[in-house]
Amino acid sequence: MFVKPDNKLAKPNNKLMAGRVVLVTGASRGIGAATAKLLASQGAAVAINYHSSSEAAASVLKEIQAEGGKGLTIQADVKDEAQVAAMVRQVSETFGSIDTIVLNASIKFVTASFEAYQWSDFEAKLVGEIKAAFNCCKAVTPTMIERGKGCIIAVSSAASRLPKEGLIAHNTAKSGIDAFVKSLALELGPHGIRVNAVAPGLTQTDTASTIPEAIKDTARQMTPLRKLAKPDDIAKAILLLASSEANFITGAYLPVSGGIQML
């Protein structure tokens, strides 16, 4: 006699993010876009934040809606406190209180040796990265605390623990994000709020398209899985941490790098 296993994940109609309201920053392309689409496919109402790529954000929303999902696009510079506050109000008025935020917005940086680096460029990346995360968390945590639950996921980088030459500002900024995540996890845990970081290795995004193929090939050979990540690979890790399946995980740093970074 066949007995059907009692496995919730095996049920096709059991969506991991059903009823959830999610804000994904920097969601018009790359990892952010893949994350927005995946979380929407799993039942979440997703706000697609973008800074200047309105057409790309609209395309992400169109894909979500074509699959029967719910979403909206919303422009905001996450380094601007007032714009972030207005964005959070708009999302809440449309879908209800935000219970999950994915801090994915990327702050541009200069690639150069330390000798060639200017303080102004270093400061722009470091302060911009931390300020964006700070602003977003300040805006969403009050209602999370009030409701006694919430989920914050920051997109860090393997570079925060495996620094690369010429990326001193990026390496340092992402290390700051890691520390920020751990501090928030400690402070917000008693309120039922989980805070974690996902750390991608080299991922095939628009940004990576400028990297020479020789460097990509070297990275593939150094990676135990012998391939580079796609945005969907990172999005799936974010889904894992956002779902209730991870409800006892907080303060974690999850490498998603095909094994090039092992803890």
PDB file of N, CA, C and O in Angstrom, residues 39-66:
ATOM      1  N   LEU A  39      10.268  35.218  -5.248  1.00  0.00           N
ATOM      2  CA  LEU A  39       9.425  35.387  -4.061  1.00  0.00           C
ATOM      3  C   LEU A  39       7.969  35.609  -4.450  1.00  0.00           C
ATOM      4  O   LEU A  39       7.053  35.133  -3.774  1.00  0.00           O
ATOM      5  N   ALA A  40       7.757  36.329  -5.550  1.00  0.00           N
ATOM      6  CA  ALA A  40       6.384  36.523  -6.031  1.00  0.00           C
ATOM      7  C   ALA A  40       5.779  35.198  -6.470  1.00  0.00           C
ATOM      8  O   ALA A  40       4.594  34.924  -6.210  1.00  0.00           O
ATOM      9  N   SER A  41       6.576  34.357  -7.119  1.00  0.00           N
ATOM     10  CA  SER A  41       6.070  33.050  -7.564  1.00  0.00           C
ATOM     11  C   SER A  41       5.711  32.153  -6.387  1.00  0.00           C
ATOM     12  O   SER A  41       4.927  31.221  -6.523  1.00  0.00           O
ATOM     13  N   GLN A  42       6.288  32.481  -5.218  1.00  0.00           N
ATOM     14  CA  GLN A  42       6.003  31.715  -4.013  1.00  0.00           C
ATOM     15  C   GLN A  42       4.942  32.384  -3.141  1.00  0.00           C
ATOM     16  O   GLN A  42       4.795  32.056  -1.969  1.00  0.00           O
ATOM     17  N   GLY A  43       4.185  33.329  -3.735  1.00  0.00           N
ATOM     18  CA  GLY A  43       3.008  33.872  -3.069  1.00  0.00           C
ATOM     19  C   GLY A  43       3.150  35.232  -2.433  1.00  0.00           C
ATOM     20  O   GLY A  43       2.170  35.768  -1.911  1.00  0.00           O
ATOM     21  N   ALA A  44       4.336  35.821  -2.449  1.00  0.00           N
ATOM     22  CA  ALA A  44       4.522  37.127  -1.812  1.00  0.00           C
ATOM     23  C   ALA A  44       4.033  38.259  -2.711  1.00  0.00           C
ATOM     24  O   ALA A  44       4.086  38.168  -3.937  1.00  0.00           O
ATOM     25  N   ALA A  45       3.565  39.332  -2.083  1.00  0.00           N
ATOM     26  CA  ALA A  45       3.338  40.593  -2.780  1.00  0.00           C
ATOM     27  C   ALA A  45       4.667  41.335  -2.718  1.00  0.00           C
ATOM     28  O   ALA A  45       5.190  41.579  -1.625  1.00  0.00           O
ATOM     29  N   VAL A  46       5.231  41.660  -3.873  1.00  0.00           N
ATOM     30  CA  VAL A  46       6.607  42.145  -3.920  1.00  0.00           C
ATOM     31  C   VAL A  46       6.695  43.576  -4.449  1.00  0.00           C
ATOM     32  O   VAL A  46       6.179  43.887  -5.526  1.00  0.00           O
ATOM     33  N   ALA A  47       7.376  44.426  -3.687  1.00  0.00           N
ATOM     34  CA  ALA A  47       7.669  45.784  -4.132  1.00  0.00           C
ATOM     35  C   ALA A  47       9.051  45.780  -4.767  1.00  0.00           C
ATOM     36  O   ALA A  47      10.032  45.363  -4.145  1.00  0.00           O
ATOM     37  N   ILE A  48       9.118  46.226  -6.014  1.00  0.00           N
ATOM     38  CA  ILE A  48      10.344  46.218  -6.807  1.00  0.00           C
ATOM     39  C   ILE A  48      10.948  47.614  -6.772  1.00  0.00           C
ATOM     40  O   ILE A  48      10.525  48.515  -7.492  1.00  0.00           O
ATOM     41  N   ASN A  49      11.929  47.811  -5.914  1.00  0.00           N
ATOM     42  CA  ASN A  49      12.576  49.120  -5.826  1.00  0.00           C
ATOM     43  C   ASN A  49      13.623  49.275  -6.929  1.00  0.00           C
ATOM     44  O   ASN A  49      14.306  48.324  -7.280  1.00  0.00           O
ATOM     45  N   TYR A  50      13.710  50.485  -7.460  1.00  0.00           N
ATOM     46  CA  TYR A  50      14.758  50.794  -8.430  1.00  0.00           C
ATOM     47  C   TYR A  50      15.178  52.243  -8.234  1.00  0.00           C
ATOM     48  O   TYR A  50      14.448  53.053  -7.653  1.00  0.00           O
ATOM     49  N   HIS A  51      16.361  52.549  -8.723  1.00  0.00           N
ATOM     50  CA  HIS A  51      16.863  53.918  -8.604  1.00  0.00           C
ATOM     51  C   HIS A  51      16.622  54.706  -9.881  1.00  0.00           C
ATOM     52  O   HIS A  51      16.031  55.781  -9.868  1.00  0.00           O
ATOM     53  N   SER A  52      17.069  54.134 -11.024  1.00  0.00           N
ATOM     54  CA  SER A  52      16.900  54.849 -12.286  1.00  0.00           C
ATOM     55  C   SER A  52      16.418  53.974 -13.442  1.00  0.00           C
ATOM     56  O   SER A  52      16.001  54.500 -14.472  1.00  0.00           O
ATOM     57  N   SER A  53      16.447  52.661 -13.276  1.00  0.00           N
ATOM     58  CA  SER A  53      16.091  51.746 -14.372  1.00  0.00           C
ATOM     59  C   SER A  53      14.591  51.435 -14.364  1.00  0.00           C
ATOM     60  O   SER A  53      14.167  50.318 -14.074  1.00  0.00           O
ATOM     61  N   SER A  54      13.795  52.423 -14.711  1.00  0.00           N
ATOM     62  CA  SER A  54      12.341  52.260 -14.648  1.00  0.00           C
ATOM     63  C   SER A  54      11.833  51.209 -15.631  1.00  0.00           C
ATOM     64  O   SER A  54      10.934  50.421 -15.304  1.00  0.00           O
ATOM     65  N   GLU A  55      12.408  51.180 -16.829  1.00  0.00           N
ATOM     66  CA  GLU A  55      11.943  50.213 -17.826  1.00  0.00           C
ATOM     67  C   GLU A  55      12.278  48.786 -17.409  1.00  0.00           C
ATOM     68  O   GLU A  55      11.465  47.871 -17.582  1.00  0.00           O
ATOM     69  N   ALA A  56      13.459  48.580 -16.864  1.00  0.00           N
ATOM     70  CA  ALA A  56      13.839  47.246 -16.403  1.00  0.00           C
ATOM     71  C   ALA A  56      12.950  46.800 -15.245  1.00  0.00           C
ATOM     72  O   ALA A  56      12.527  45.636 -15.176  1.00  0.00           O
ATOM     73  N   ALA A  57      12.639  47.722 -14.334  1.00  0.00           N
ATOM     74  CA  ALA A  57      11.757  47.389 -13.216  1.00  0.00           C
ATOM     75  C   ALA A  57      10.361  47.040 -13.705  1.00  0.00           C
ATOM     76  O   ALA A  57       9.735  46.090 -13.219  1.00  0.00           O
ATOM     77  N   ALA A  58       9.874  47.784 -14.689  1.00  0.00           N
ATOM     78  CA  ALA A  58       8.555  47.507 -15.262  1.00  0.00           C
ATOM     79  C   ALA A  58       8.524  46.136 -15.915  1.00  0.00           C
ATOM     80  O   ALA A  58       7.507  45.427 -15.862  1.00  0.00           O
ATOM     81  N   SER A  59       9.635  45.751 -16.524  1.00  0.00           N
ATOM     82  CA  SER A  59       9.721  44.430 -17.148  1.00  0.00           C
ATOM     83  C   SER A  59       9.638  43.320 -16.103  1.00  0.00           C
ATOM     84  O   SER A  59       8.991  42.287 -16.325  1.00  0.00           O
ATOM     85  N   VAL A  60      10.290  43.520 -14.968  1.00  0.00           N
ATOM     86  CA  VAL A  60      10.218  42.538 -13.875  1.00  0.00           C
ATOM     87  C   VAL A  60       8.776  42.407 -13.386  1.00  0.00           C
ATOM     88  O   VAL A  60       8.264  41.296 -13.199  1.00  0.00           O
ATOM     89  N   LEU A  61       8.106  43.540 -13.196  1.00  0.00           N
ATOM     90  CA  LEU A  61       6.719  43.522 -12.744  1.00  0.00           C
ATOM     91  C   LEU A  61       5.826  42.812 -13.757  1.00  0.00           C
ATOM     92  O   LEU A  61       4.944  42.024 -13.387  1.00  0.00           O
ATOM     93  N   LYS A  62       6.050  43.078 -15.029  1.00  0.00           N
ATOM     94  CA  LYS A  62       5.250  42.440 -16.080  1.00  0.00           C
ATOM     95  C   LYS A  62       5.377  40.927 -16.020  1.00  0.00           C
ATOM     96  O   LYS A  62       4.381  40.204 -16.157  1.00  0.00           O
ATOM     97  N   GLU A  63       6.595  40.427 -15.787  1.00  0.00           N
ATOM     98  CA  GLU A  63       6.801  38.980 -15.671  1.00  0.00           C
ATOM     99  C   GLU A  63       6.073  38.411 -14.462  1.00  0.00           C
ATOM    100  O   GLU A  63       5.482  37.332 -14.525  1.00  0.00           O
ATOM    101  N   ILE A  64       6.137  39.132 -13.367  1.00  0.00           N
ATOM    102  CA  ILE A  64       5.452  38.683 -12.149  1.00  0.00           C
ATOM    103  C   ILE A  64       3.949  38.601 -12.372  1.00  0.00           C
ATOM    104  O   ILE A  64       3.298  37.608 -12.028  1.00  0.00           O
ATOM    105  N   GLN A  65       3.388  39.641 -12.955  1.00  0.00           N
ATOM    106  CA  GLN A  65       1.941  39.673 -13.183  1.00  0.00           C
ATOM    107  C   GLN A  65       1.505  38.638 -14.211  1.00  0.00           C
ATOM    108  O   GLN A  65       0.405  38.073 -14.098  1.00  0.00           O
ATOM    109  N   ALA A  66       2.354  38.370 -15.193  1.00  0.00           N
ATOM    110  CA  ALA A  66       2.027  37.367 -16.208  1.00  0.00           C
ATOM    111  C   ALA A  66       1.887  35.972 -15.593  1.00  0.00           C
ATOM    112  O   ALA A  66       1.168  35.118 -16.114  1.00  0.00           O
TER     113      ALA A  66
END
